[in-house]
Each structure stands twice: as C-alpha cells, then as structure tokens.
Amino acid sequence: MEQLYDSLFNRLTAPMPYLTFYHTVSPLVAAIKDGHTNITHRRNYIGKQTRYIPFFIRPVGDQYYISHNVSTDTSLHRGYELLTINDRPVGELHRELMEADRSGSDGDNLTGRRQWSLVQFADYYAAWYGSADSVTISYRAIGDTTTRRTSLRCASLQRFRAVMQRRYRNEIDRRPNLSVRVVDSLTRTAVLRVSSFMNVGKKDPFQWGFNRRLKRAFRQLRDEGVQNLIVDMQGNGGGVVTNSANLLRYWMPKPFTMMAREEMNPAARQELVTRWNPISALHFSWQYKRSQAGGFASRSARWRYRPRQHLAFRGNLYFMMNGASFSATTTVLAKTLDAGMGTYIGEASGSAYWGDFAGHFKTITLPNSRIQVRIPLKKLTHAVTADRANGFTVEPDFTVTRSYDDLLTNRDYVLDYTLRLIREGVVARQPIRTRPLQASR
C-alpha cells in the first residue's frame, strides 16, 4: 500500500482536471479490496445534468448483448450483440470498470464486481468516463454477421426511468420486500423475496415494521402448507444485521449468535463520541468496552437469538443468490451454511464467509477536490466454523449462468433451475429435524 501510495503521489506534478485526479486516487481505495470502503464523486457531480448510456447490457459467456433499449433509436432490439462503445471493446470497458470500483465486493471475488458493474453499467460508465451527450456504438443484429455503427444520444436519469417504465412495464420487478409467491402448488413451493435488510422507514428505529412483514410472510407460508421455500436474495446489498438475525430465527434449529466478535480500533472512538453531543460518550460506553488488543469490543456481540417455535419453517430451503448478495445477506447465507442447511443456487455471494468491515462509517471529504471516501470503522466476525466454508465467500452448490435464449425471453433462469431441482427432489443439505421442547422431570 505504501509503494502504491508513493507511485500515485509521484504523478501529482502539476494541476490536473477533476476527473483525471479522480482516476489517480481511485486505485488506492480499490487496492484495499473491501466492498464497504469506497470512493465517490463530489456532491452534485452526478446529478440532473448527467447523461447516461441509453441501454442495459447483459453477458452471455464472453459476449455482451443489449437487453433494454431506452434510446430514441427503436430499431435496436434485445439480443443485438454490442461490440464497442466509442471504438473501445465492451469487454475491455467492463473489465476497467470492474477494477475501478470494488464497491459491494470483498477480496478478489469477481462475482460482486461483475454483478454491480453490469446491473448499473450506465451509472458506472458515467462515474468513470464522465457524462456525454452521445456515444457511438458498433453492434450485430440477430442472425447477422455484418457489423453496424450508429450514434445514440445519451439520456438523463428522468428520461431513462420514464422510457423504461413505458417500454418495459411488464418486466419491472415490483415485488415488495418480504413478499411471498406460491410458484408450484404440486410441489408446495413458494418464493420469499428478501430484497433488503434496510430500515422500513426513518420512524421505525426498532424495526417493528420489518418484523411485522416477516411474521406475515411466514404465517402465509404455514397457511399455504409450503414444503419447499426458495429464499430469493439476489441483489440484496444488506442492511441491518438485527433484521437478518430475525429472518434466521424462522429456520435455525437452535439458539445462535450472529457475531463471534465486533471490534474497533482505538481511533474509532473519537469518530463516534463528539463534544456537541454529550450523550454520545454515555452511549458509546453502554455499547462498547475495552478489548485485550487495546481497542474496543461490542458488549452485545455474543447476543443469543432464540429460534421461533411458532411459524418456524422446517421444510427444504433453497437460496437464490448472486454477487450482489452482500453484507448482511452473506451473513444469513454463512450462518445457514454453517448450520448445515440449505441448497444454494446462482453464483457466489459478494462478501466473505468469515465476516466484513461495516457497522459504523466515517466519510472523509478531500479538501480541494471534495471527493468523498467512506471508511468502515468496525470489524464484524461471523460466529461460524471456518472448516464449514465452501469458499472465500458463500459458494453455490449449483452455478447457473444465462443462455442466449434466457436473454431473449427475459426468463428468470435461476428460478427455473431451482424449480427443476425441487421437482427432481434434489437437496444439497437436508433440513434439520428438531423435537418439540419438553418440560424437564
């Protein structure tokens, strides 16, 4: 890190444009390889005036295709192969964006970086290369070997969203968080969509709204007689750890702890205890104590959660996940895997099996450029057994990738594969059978 810092510092020999400076300092943050540590533009650099590439792209193997087109050129259809943008190969651009921004992806894990940079390709492109009025692309139409070129006007965020709503209304995922959908009555299979562990609202500090919806979902699963539960956590970037623990309570077989340790360095205290808030010192002392290493450790890290007896799910668990299943979502996956439960389908999660750096953050604003850097202050170590890991992240039992036909039909190919496993009776790990609690004699 010191060598990298020196090499970047030595480039600063003269004034430079803002975006050039952004490119110069970004590698120092990316080299840390932590998904919660990230660098963002100064305020209002990305805003109403920003223009975005007017399409979504999706890969099939090593090739890239247009999946949704919001440009004024309606002749560009889904399934057209995208070759270059401003004369640069799309694959080359994608790799550069993956290296430039490691948000939501820990270590050398590729799935997180690949997932975020593709789902938000237009955002990544504008953030790294800047806003542009238009782009020139080369592409191939379906069943045609001829390479064609055209120029497209870039779209504002408002127009991007409006055209998406008009052209692809039926394809926009409107499923609310914690919603239940029965997808196969014959095998008694349902999908529980868990899109976030974030707060329901600013006026819900105790997460009562999240817990009410969670209880409502598992009551519906019981009433429907569901035997195979597909927990869809694709794209779930995490949120409040307490919410992830409350989800686990509905299937974990015995009392459990979420974290083995929650630790902070000594310097973190001055970021959480401020002079203008006299209560902050008392609150900090209530939450943390001195650790043997000289820093601070959470007093509640070893809190034990009791499993739900009423409404507990005891059938087969299937987890749909991808690289954007990050932070508190990986915590749920890791704890369930550690308990020897579940079948995992899709691709590796974005966070490490052992834990991550999160909880509290400090945002530093560089004095001249006003570029912002977010730094996590706490190390969270999952209460899991290292030998039960199936990789650096939580790895899938069944890796599923998109086919060209999946792209053309906008098929939910991960769900289709999961349903096929259920119909064939395939489970990677059997549910743990528990006996009801009995009074001691």
Short mmCIF file of N, CA and C in Angstrom, two decimals, residues 252-418:
data_model
loop_
_atom_site.label_atom_id
_atom_site.label_comp_id
_atom_site.label_asym_id
_atom_site.label_seq_id
_atom_site.Cartn_x
_atom_site.Cartn_y
_atom_site.Cartn_z
N MET A 252 -33.53 -21.48 11.87
CA MET A 252 -32.41 -22.05 12.62
C MET A 252 -32.93 -23.02 13.67
N PRO A 253 -32.27 -24.17 13.84
CA PRO A 253 -32.82 -25.22 14.72
C PRO A 253 -32.59 -25.00 16.20
N LYS A 254 -31.61 -24.16 16.57
CA LYS A 254 -31.30 -23.95 17.99
C LYS A 254 -30.77 -22.53 18.19
N PRO A 255 -30.70 -22.06 19.45
CA PRO A 255 -30.23 -20.69 19.70
C PRO A 255 -28.88 -20.43 19.04
N PHE A 256 -28.69 -19.21 18.56
CA PHE A 256 -27.48 -18.90 17.81
C PHE A 256 -27.03 -17.47 18.07
N THR A 257 -25.78 -17.21 17.80
CA THR A 257 -25.23 -15.86 17.83
C THR A 257 -24.86 -15.47 16.41
N MET A 258 -24.95 -14.20 16.10
CA MET A 258 -24.62 -13.73 14.76
C MET A 258 -23.12 -13.50 14.59
N MET A 259 -22.52 -12.87 15.60
CA MET A 259 -21.12 -12.48 15.51
C MET A 259 -20.30 -13.10 16.63
N ALA A 260 -19.11 -13.55 16.27
CA ALA A 260 -18.16 -14.00 17.28
C ALA A 260 -17.49 -12.80 17.94
N ARG A 261 -17.24 -11.76 17.13
CA ARG A 261 -16.60 -10.55 17.63
C ARG A 261 -17.05 -9.34 16.81
N GLU A 262 -17.13 -8.20 17.48
CA GLU A 262 -17.32 -6.90 16.83
C GLU A 262 -16.29 -5.96 17.44
N GLU A 263 -15.29 -5.57 16.65
CA GLU A 263 -14.14 -4.85 17.20
C GLU A 263 -13.89 -3.55 16.44
N MET A 264 -13.33 -2.57 17.16
CA MET A 264 -12.92 -1.31 16.55
C MET A 264 -11.56 -0.90 17.10
N ASN A 265 -10.80 -0.21 16.28
CA ASN A 265 -9.51 0.33 16.71
C ASN A 265 -9.74 1.50 17.67
N PRO A 266 -8.71 1.86 18.50
CA PRO A 266 -8.88 2.96 19.46
C PRO A 266 -9.33 4.27 18.81
N ALA A 267 -8.82 4.57 17.61
CA ALA A 267 -9.15 5.85 16.97
C ALA A 267 -10.61 5.97 16.59
N ALA A 268 -11.32 4.85 16.53
CA ALA A 268 -12.73 4.89 16.13
C ALA A 268 -13.59 5.62 17.15
N ARG A 269 -13.16 5.61 18.41
CA ARG A 269 -13.97 6.23 19.46
C ARG A 269 -14.19 7.72 19.20
N GLN A 270 -13.14 8.41 18.77
CA GLN A 270 -13.27 9.85 18.56
C GLN A 270 -14.20 10.19 17.41
N GLU A 271 -14.48 9.21 16.53
CA GLU A 271 -15.41 9.45 15.44
C GLU A 271 -16.86 9.27 15.90
N LEU A 272 -17.07 8.51 16.98
CA LEU A 272 -18.42 8.23 17.46
C LEU A 272 -18.79 9.05 18.69
N VAL A 273 -17.79 9.57 19.39
CA VAL A 273 -18.03 10.40 20.57
C VAL A 273 -17.67 11.84 20.22
N THR A 274 -18.64 12.73 20.24
CA THR A 274 -18.42 14.11 19.84
C THR A 274 -18.74 15.07 20.97
N ARG A 275 -18.08 16.23 20.97
CA ARG A 275 -18.30 17.23 22.02
C ARG A 275 -19.69 17.84 21.96
N TRP A 276 -20.21 18.00 20.75
CA TRP A 276 -21.51 18.65 20.62
C TRP A 276 -22.66 17.75 21.03
N ASN A 277 -22.36 16.46 21.25
CA ASN A 277 -23.40 15.53 21.70
C ASN A 277 -22.93 14.84 22.98
N PRO A 278 -23.22 15.41 24.14
CA PRO A 278 -22.74 14.84 25.40
C PRO A 278 -23.24 13.42 25.68
N ILE A 279 -24.37 13.05 25.07
CA ILE A 279 -24.91 11.71 25.29
C ILE A 279 -24.09 10.65 24.55
N SER A 280 -23.33 11.06 23.53
CA SER A 280 -22.59 10.09 22.71
C SER A 280 -21.58 9.31 23.52
N ALA A 281 -20.93 9.95 24.50
CA ALA A 281 -19.95 9.25 25.33
C ALA A 281 -20.61 8.16 26.17
N LEU A 282 -21.77 8.50 26.74
CA LEU A 282 -22.52 7.52 27.53
C LEU A 282 -23.01 6.38 26.66
N HIS A 283 -23.49 6.71 25.48
CA HIS A 283 -23.99 5.70 24.56
C HIS A 283 -22.87 4.77 24.12
N PHE A 284 -21.68 5.34 23.86
CA PHE A 284 -20.54 4.52 23.45
C PHE A 284 -20.14 3.55 24.56
N SER A 285 -20.07 4.06 25.80
CA SER A 285 -19.69 3.20 26.93
C SER A 285 -20.71 2.10 27.17
N TRP A 286 -21.97 2.41 26.86
CA TRP A 286 -23.02 1.40 27.02
C TRP A 286 -22.89 0.30 25.97
N GLN A 287 -22.40 0.65 24.77
CA GLN A 287 -22.31 -0.32 23.68
C GLN A 287 -20.97 -1.06 23.63
N TYR A 288 -19.87 -0.39 24.06
CA TYR A 288 -18.54 -0.97 23.85
C TYR A 288 -17.71 -0.96 25.13
N LYS A 289 -16.76 -1.88 25.19
CA LYS A 289 -15.81 -1.97 26.29
C LYS A 289 -14.41 -2.14 25.73
N ARG A 290 -13.42 -1.88 26.56
CA ARG A 290 -12.04 -2.04 26.14
C ARG A 290 -11.74 -3.50 25.83
N SER A 291 -11.04 -3.72 24.72
CA SER A 291 -10.66 -5.09 24.35
C SER A 291 -9.23 -5.37 24.76
N GLN A 292 -8.84 -6.63 24.77
CA GLN A 292 -7.49 -7.01 25.13
C GLN A 292 -6.46 -6.47 24.15
N ALA A 293 -6.88 -6.22 22.92
CA ALA A 293 -5.97 -5.71 21.90
C ALA A 293 -5.77 -4.20 22.01
N GLY A 294 -6.47 -3.55 22.96
CA GLY A 294 -6.29 -2.12 23.13
C GLY A 294 -7.35 -1.27 22.46
N GLY A 295 -8.22 -1.89 21.68
CA GLY A 295 -9.30 -1.17 21.02
C GLY A 295 -10.59 -1.30 21.81
N PHE A 296 -11.69 -1.48 21.08
CA PHE A 296 -12.99 -1.59 21.72
C PHE A 296 -13.74 -2.76 21.12
N ALA A 297 -14.52 -3.43 21.96
CA ALA A 297 -15.32 -4.58 21.53
C ALA A 297 -16.76 -4.35 21.93
N SER A 298 -17.68 -4.82 21.10
CA SER A 298 -19.10 -4.68 21.38
C SER A 298 -19.50 -5.52 22.58
N ARG A 299 -20.32 -4.94 23.45
CA ARG A 299 -20.80 -5.68 24.61
C ARG A 299 -21.89 -6.69 24.23
N SER A 300 -22.55 -6.47 23.09
CA SER A 300 -23.68 -7.33 22.71
C SER A 300 -23.36 -8.27 21.56
N ALA A 301 -22.06 -8.40 21.21
CA ALA A 301 -21.70 -9.21 20.05
C ALA A 301 -22.14 -10.66 20.21
N ARG A 302 -22.11 -11.18 21.43
CA ARG A 302 -22.44 -12.58 21.66
C ARG A 302 -23.90 -12.79 22.03
N TRP A 303 -24.75 -11.84 21.70
CA TRP A 303 -26.18 -11.97 21.98
C TRP A 303 -26.74 -13.21 21.30
N ARG A 304 -27.48 -14.00 22.07
CA ARG A 304 -28.04 -15.25 21.55
C ARG A 304 -29.51 -15.03 21.16
N TYR A 305 -29.80 -15.42 19.92
CA TYR A 305 -31.17 -15.32 19.40
C TYR A 305 -31.85 -16.67 19.54
N ARG A 306 -33.07 -16.64 20.01
CA ARG A 306 -33.84 -17.87 20.16
C ARG A 306 -34.66 -18.12 18.89
N PRO A 307 -34.63 -19.33 18.36
CA PRO A 307 -35.43 -19.63 17.16
C PRO A 307 -36.92 -19.50 17.45
N ARG A 308 -37.67 -19.18 16.41
CA ARG A 308 -39.12 -19.13 16.51
C ARG A 308 -39.65 -20.56 16.64
N GLN A 309 -40.57 -20.76 17.55
CA GLN A 309 -41.26 -22.04 17.62
C GLN A 309 -42.55 -21.96 16.81
N HIS A 310 -43.28 -20.88 17.02
CA HIS A 310 -44.50 -20.65 16.26
C HIS A 310 -44.12 -20.09 14.89
N LEU A 311 -44.64 -20.65 13.84
CA LEU A 311 -44.41 -20.24 12.44
C LEU A 311 -43.03 -20.63 11.92
N ALA A 312 -42.28 -21.42 12.66
CA ALA A 312 -40.95 -21.84 12.17
C ALA A 312 -41.10 -22.69 10.91
N PHE A 313 -40.17 -22.51 9.96
CA PHE A 313 -40.20 -23.29 8.72
C PHE A 313 -39.25 -24.48 8.85
N ARG A 314 -39.77 -25.69 8.59
CA ARG A 314 -38.98 -26.91 8.76
C ARG A 314 -38.87 -27.72 7.46
N GLY A 315 -39.21 -27.10 6.34
CA GLY A 315 -39.11 -27.80 5.07
C GLY A 315 -37.75 -27.60 4.42
N ASN A 316 -37.68 -27.79 3.11
CA ASN A 316 -36.43 -27.64 2.36
C ASN A 316 -36.19 -26.17 2.03
N LEU A 317 -34.97 -25.70 2.26
CA LEU A 317 -34.58 -24.33 1.97
C LEU A 317 -33.71 -24.26 0.73
N TYR A 318 -34.05 -23.37 -0.19
CA TYR A 318 -33.26 -23.12 -1.39
C TYR A 318 -32.96 -21.61 -1.44
N PHE A 319 -31.72 -21.27 -1.65
CA PHE A 319 -31.33 -19.86 -1.68
C PHE A 319 -30.87 -19.46 -3.09
N MET A 320 -31.54 -18.47 -3.66
CA MET A 320 -31.09 -17.89 -4.93
C MET A 320 -30.23 -16.67 -4.59
N MET A 321 -28.99 -16.66 -5.09
CA MET A 321 -28.05 -15.61 -4.72
C MET A 321 -27.17 -15.26 -5.90
N ASN A 322 -26.56 -14.08 -5.81
CA ASN A 322 -25.60 -13.67 -6.83
C ASN A 322 -24.54 -12.77 -6.18
N GLY A 323 -23.67 -12.19 -7.00
CA GLY A 323 -22.59 -11.37 -6.47
C GLY A 323 -23.05 -10.15 -5.73
N ALA A 324 -24.28 -9.69 -6.00
CA ALA A 324 -24.83 -8.53 -5.31
C ALA A 324 -25.52 -8.92 -4.00
N SER A 325 -25.44 -10.19 -3.60
CA SER A 325 -25.91 -10.62 -2.28
C SER A 325 -24.78 -10.34 -1.30
N PHE A 326 -24.86 -9.20 -0.63
CA PHE A 326 -23.69 -8.64 0.05
C PHE A 326 -23.99 -8.32 1.51
N SER A 327 -22.94 -8.21 2.30
CA SER A 327 -23.00 -7.71 3.68
C SER A 327 -23.93 -8.59 4.53
N ALA A 328 -25.00 -8.01 5.10
CA ALA A 328 -25.90 -8.76 5.98
C ALA A 328 -26.55 -9.94 5.27
N THR A 329 -26.65 -9.88 3.96
CA THR A 329 -27.19 -11.01 3.20
C THR A 329 -26.23 -12.19 3.24
N THR A 330 -24.94 -11.92 3.06
CA THR A 330 -23.96 -13.00 3.18
C THR A 330 -23.93 -13.55 4.59
N THR A 331 -24.22 -12.71 5.58
CA THR A 331 -24.29 -13.19 6.97
C THR A 331 -25.36 -14.27 7.10
N VAL A 332 -26.53 -14.05 6.51
CA VAL A 332 -27.61 -15.05 6.55
C VAL A 332 -27.16 -16.34 5.85
N LEU A 333 -26.56 -16.19 4.68
CA LEU A 333 -26.11 -17.36 3.92
C LEU A 333 -25.04 -18.12 4.69
N ALA A 334 -24.08 -17.40 5.28
CA ALA A 334 -22.98 -18.04 6.01
C ALA A 334 -23.49 -18.76 7.25
N LYS A 335 -24.39 -18.13 8.00
CA LYS A 335 -24.92 -18.76 9.20
C LYS A 335 -25.73 -20.00 8.86
N THR A 336 -26.51 -19.96 7.78
CA THR A 336 -27.31 -21.12 7.38
C THR A 336 -26.40 -22.24 6.90
N LEU A 337 -25.38 -21.90 6.10
CA LEU A 337 -24.43 -22.91 5.65
C LEU A 337 -23.70 -23.53 6.83
N ASP A 338 -23.30 -22.71 7.79
CA ASP A 338 -22.60 -23.20 8.97
C ASP A 338 -23.46 -24.17 9.77
N ALA A 339 -24.79 -23.95 9.72
CA ALA A 339 -25.72 -24.85 10.42
C ALA A 339 -25.99 -26.13 9.63
N GLY A 340 -25.39 -26.26 8.44
CA GLY A 340 -25.57 -27.46 7.63
C GLY A 340 -26.92 -27.51 6.94
N MET A 341 -27.45 -26.35 6.58
CA MET A 341 -28.78 -26.28 5.98
C MET A 341 -28.73 -25.58 4.64
N GLY A 342 -29.70 -25.87 3.79
CA GLY A 342 -29.90 -25.12 2.56
C GLY A 342 -29.24 -25.67 1.33
N THR A 343 -29.81 -25.31 0.18
CA THR A 343 -29.23 -25.59 -1.14
C THR A 343 -29.06 -24.24 -1.81
N TYR A 344 -27.86 -23.97 -2.33
CA TYR A 344 -27.51 -22.63 -2.81
C TYR A 344 -27.36 -22.65 -4.32
N ILE A 345 -28.08 -21.72 -4.98
CA ILE A 345 -28.15 -21.71 -6.45
C ILE A 345 -27.85 -20.32 -6.98
N GLY A 346 -27.07 -20.25 -8.06
CA GLY A 346 -26.77 -18.98 -8.71
C GLY A 346 -25.29 -18.77 -8.85
N GLU A 347 -24.76 -17.80 -8.11
CA GLU A 347 -23.33 -17.54 -8.12
C GLU A 347 -22.89 -17.09 -6.74
N ALA A 348 -21.58 -17.06 -6.51
CA ALA A 348 -21.02 -16.75 -5.20
C ALA A 348 -21.49 -15.39 -4.71
N SER A 349 -21.70 -15.27 -3.41
CA SER A 349 -22.11 -14.00 -2.81
C SER A 349 -20.97 -13.00 -2.86
N GLY A 350 -21.26 -11.74 -2.51
CA GLY A 350 -20.25 -10.69 -2.64
C GLY A 350 -19.34 -10.53 -1.46
N SER A 351 -19.77 -10.98 -0.27
CA SER A 351 -18.98 -10.80 0.95
C SER A 351 -18.27 -12.08 1.34
N ALA A 352 -17.31 -11.92 2.25
CA ALA A 352 -16.54 -13.06 2.74
C ALA A 352 -17.35 -13.90 3.72
N TYR A 353 -17.09 -15.20 3.74
CA TYR A 353 -17.76 -16.11 4.67
C TYR A 353 -17.44 -15.74 6.12
N TRP A 354 -16.22 -15.29 6.38
CA TRP A 354 -15.80 -15.02 7.75
C TRP A 354 -16.44 -13.78 8.35
N GLY A 355 -16.85 -12.80 7.50
CA GLY A 355 -17.42 -11.56 8.01
C GLY A 355 -17.06 -10.38 7.13
N ASP A 356 -17.11 -9.16 7.67
CA ASP A 356 -16.76 -7.99 6.87
C ASP A 356 -16.45 -6.80 7.78
N PHE A 357 -16.20 -5.67 7.16
CA PHE A 357 -15.96 -4.42 7.86
C PHE A 357 -17.16 -3.52 7.59
N ALA A 358 -17.91 -3.18 8.63
CA ALA A 358 -19.15 -2.42 8.45
C ALA A 358 -19.58 -1.85 9.80
N GLY A 359 -20.89 -1.67 9.98
CA GLY A 359 -21.42 -1.23 11.26
C GLY A 359 -21.43 0.27 11.45
N HIS A 360 -20.25 0.86 11.56
CA HIS A 360 -20.10 2.31 11.67
C HIS A 360 -19.15 2.78 10.57
N PHE A 361 -19.37 4.00 10.09
CA PHE A 361 -18.57 4.51 8.98
C PHE A 361 -18.15 5.95 9.24
N LYS A 362 -17.03 6.32 8.65
CA LYS A 362 -16.60 7.72 8.61
C LYS A 362 -16.42 8.11 7.14
N THR A 363 -17.01 9.22 6.76
CA THR A 363 -16.84 9.73 5.40
C THR A 363 -15.90 10.93 5.43
N ILE A 364 -14.81 10.81 4.69
CA ILE A 364 -13.82 11.87 4.62
C ILE A 364 -13.98 12.60 3.29
N THR A 365 -14.02 13.91 3.32
CA THR A 365 -14.11 14.72 2.12
C THR A 365 -12.75 15.36 1.87
N LEU A 366 -12.14 15.05 0.73
CA LEU A 366 -10.84 15.63 0.40
C LEU A 366 -10.99 17.14 0.24
N PRO A 367 -10.04 17.92 0.77
CA PRO A 367 -10.25 19.37 0.94
C PRO A 367 -10.37 20.17 -0.36
N ASN A 368 -9.70 19.77 -1.42
CA ASN A 368 -9.71 20.57 -2.65
C ASN A 368 -10.66 20.02 -3.71
N SER A 369 -10.56 18.72 -3.97
CA SER A 369 -11.41 18.11 -4.99
C SER A 369 -12.82 17.87 -4.48
N ARG A 370 -12.98 17.75 -3.14
CA ARG A 370 -14.27 17.43 -2.50
C ARG A 370 -14.71 16.00 -2.78
N ILE A 371 -13.80 15.17 -3.30
CA ILE A 371 -14.08 13.74 -3.45
C ILE A 371 -14.30 13.14 -2.07
N GLN A 372 -15.23 12.18 -1.98
CA GLN A 372 -15.57 11.59 -0.69
C GLN A 372 -15.10 10.14 -0.61
N VAL A 373 -14.59 9.76 0.54
CA VAL A 373 -14.13 8.39 0.79
C VAL A 373 -14.84 7.88 2.04
N ARG A 374 -15.52 6.75 1.90
CA ARG A 374 -16.22 6.14 3.04
C ARG A 374 -15.38 5.02 3.61
N ILE A 375 -15.13 5.07 4.93
CA ILE A 375 -14.26 4.10 5.60
C ILE A 375 -15.05 3.41 6.72
N PRO A 376 -15.15 2.10 6.71
CA PRO A 376 -15.81 1.39 7.82
C PRO A 376 -14.92 1.41 9.07
N LEU A 377 -15.55 1.46 10.23
CA LEU A 377 -14.82 1.57 11.50
C LEU A 377 -14.82 0.28 12.31
N LYS A 378 -15.68 -0.67 11.94
CA LYS A 378 -15.85 -1.86 12.77
C LYS A 378 -15.58 -3.13 11.96
N LYS A 379 -14.95 -4.09 12.62
CA LYS A 379 -14.74 -5.42 12.03
C LYS A 379 -15.75 -6.39 12.64
N LEU A 380 -16.55 -7.00 11.78
CA LEU A 380 -17.57 -7.95 12.19
C LEU A 380 -17.14 -9.35 11.79
N THR A 381 -16.96 -10.22 12.77
CA THR A 381 -16.54 -11.61 12.51
C THR A 381 -17.71 -12.54 12.77
N HIS A 382 -18.17 -13.22 11.74
CA HIS A 382 -19.31 -14.12 11.88
C HIS A 382 -19.02 -15.24 12.88
N ALA A 383 -20.04 -15.62 13.61
CA ALA A 383 -19.93 -16.77 14.52
C ALA A 383 -20.16 -18.04 13.71
N VAL A 384 -19.17 -18.42 12.93
CA VAL A 384 -19.23 -19.61 12.07
C VAL A 384 -17.95 -20.40 12.23
N THR A 385 -18.01 -21.68 11.88
CA THR A 385 -16.84 -22.55 11.92
C THR A 385 -16.13 -22.47 10.57
N ALA A 386 -14.83 -22.14 10.60
CA ALA A 386 -14.08 -21.91 9.37
C ALA A 386 -14.09 -23.14 8.46
N ASP A 387 -14.04 -24.33 9.05
CA ASP A 387 -13.97 -25.56 8.25
C ASP A 387 -15.25 -25.83 7.46
N ARG A 388 -16.33 -25.16 7.81
CA ARG A 388 -17.59 -25.38 7.10
C ARG A 388 -17.75 -24.46 5.90
N ALA A 389 -16.80 -23.58 5.66
CA ALA A 389 -16.86 -22.69 4.49
C ALA A 389 -16.72 -23.52 3.22
N ASN A 390 -17.40 -23.10 2.17
CA ASN A 390 -17.24 -23.77 0.88
C ASN A 390 -16.52 -22.87 -0.12
N GLY A 391 -15.82 -21.86 0.43
CA GLY A 391 -15.05 -20.93 -0.40
C GLY A 391 -14.77 -19.66 0.38
N PHE A 392 -14.13 -18.69 -0.24
CA PHE A 392 -13.89 -17.41 0.43
C PHE A 392 -15.22 -16.72 0.74
N THR A 393 -16.14 -16.76 -0.21
CA THR A 393 -17.50 -16.27 0.00
C THR A 393 -18.37 -17.49 0.28
N VAL A 394 -19.68 -17.33 0.22
CA VAL A 394 -20.58 -18.49 0.20
C VAL A 394 -20.78 -18.87 -1.25
N GLU A 395 -20.33 -20.06 -1.60
CA GLU A 395 -20.36 -20.52 -2.99
C GLU A 395 -21.65 -21.29 -3.28
N PRO A 396 -22.12 -21.27 -4.51
CA PRO A 396 -23.34 -22.02 -4.84
C PRO A 396 -23.06 -23.52 -4.95
N ASP A 397 -24.05 -24.31 -4.59
CA ASP A 397 -23.99 -25.74 -4.87
C ASP A 397 -24.21 -26.00 -6.35
N PHE A 398 -25.01 -25.12 -6.97
CA PHE A 398 -25.30 -25.23 -8.40
C PHE A 398 -25.12 -23.86 -9.03
N THR A 399 -24.08 -23.73 -9.85
CA THR A 399 -23.82 -22.48 -10.54
C THR A 399 -24.69 -22.40 -11.79
N VAL A 400 -25.38 -21.27 -11.93
CA VAL A 400 -26.31 -21.11 -13.06
C VAL A 400 -25.92 -19.85 -13.82
N THR A 401 -25.82 -19.98 -15.14
CA THR A 401 -25.48 -18.83 -15.98
C THR A 401 -26.56 -18.61 -17.04
N ARG A 402 -26.60 -17.42 -17.56
CA ARG A 402 -27.61 -17.03 -18.55
C ARG A 402 -27.28 -17.59 -19.93
N SER A 403 -28.28 -18.10 -20.61
CA SER A 403 -28.14 -18.52 -22.00
C SER A 403 -28.67 -17.42 -22.91
N TYR A 404 -28.40 -17.53 -24.20
CA TYR A 404 -28.90 -16.51 -25.14
C TYR A 404 -30.42 -16.54 -25.19
N ASP A 405 -31.01 -17.73 -25.10
CA ASP A 405 -32.47 -17.84 -25.10
C ASP A 405 -33.05 -17.20 -23.84
N ASP A 406 -32.35 -17.35 -22.69
CA ASP A 406 -32.79 -16.68 -21.46
C ASP A 406 -32.84 -15.17 -21.67
N LEU A 407 -31.82 -14.65 -22.34
CA LEU A 407 -31.75 -13.21 -22.61
C LEU A 407 -32.92 -12.76 -23.47
N LEU A 408 -33.17 -13.47 -24.56
CA LEU A 408 -34.23 -13.07 -25.50
C LEU A 408 -35.60 -13.10 -24.86
N THR A 409 -35.85 -14.06 -24.00
CA THR A 409 -37.17 -14.21 -23.40
C THR A 409 -37.28 -13.54 -22.03
N ASN A 410 -36.17 -12.96 -21.57
CA ASN A 410 -36.11 -12.34 -20.24
C ASN A 410 -36.54 -13.33 -19.15
N ARG A 411 -36.15 -14.58 -19.36
CA ARG A 411 -36.53 -15.65 -18.44
C ARG A 411 -35.77 -15.54 -17.12
N ASP A 412 -36.45 -15.85 -16.03
CA ASP A 412 -35.81 -15.93 -14.72
C ASP A 412 -35.13 -17.29 -14.64
N TYR A 413 -33.94 -17.36 -15.20
CA TYR A 413 -33.28 -18.65 -15.40
C TYR A 413 -32.81 -19.29 -14.08
N VAL A 414 -32.50 -18.49 -13.06
CA VAL A 414 -32.10 -19.06 -11.77
C VAL A 414 -33.30 -19.71 -11.10
N LEU A 415 -34.47 -19.06 -11.18
CA LEU A 415 -35.68 -19.65 -10.61
C LEU A 415 -36.06 -20.91 -11.36
N ASP A 416 -35.97 -20.90 -12.67
CA ASP A 416 -36.30 -22.09 -13.46
C ASP A 416 -35.42 -23.27 -13.05
N TYR A 417 -34.14 -23.01 -12.88
CA TYR A 417 -33.21 -24.09 -12.49
C TYR A 417 -33.56 -24.60 -11.09
N THR A 418 -33.88 -23.69 -10.18
CA THR A 418 -34.22 -24.08 -8.81
C THR A 418 -35.48 -24.93 -8.79
#
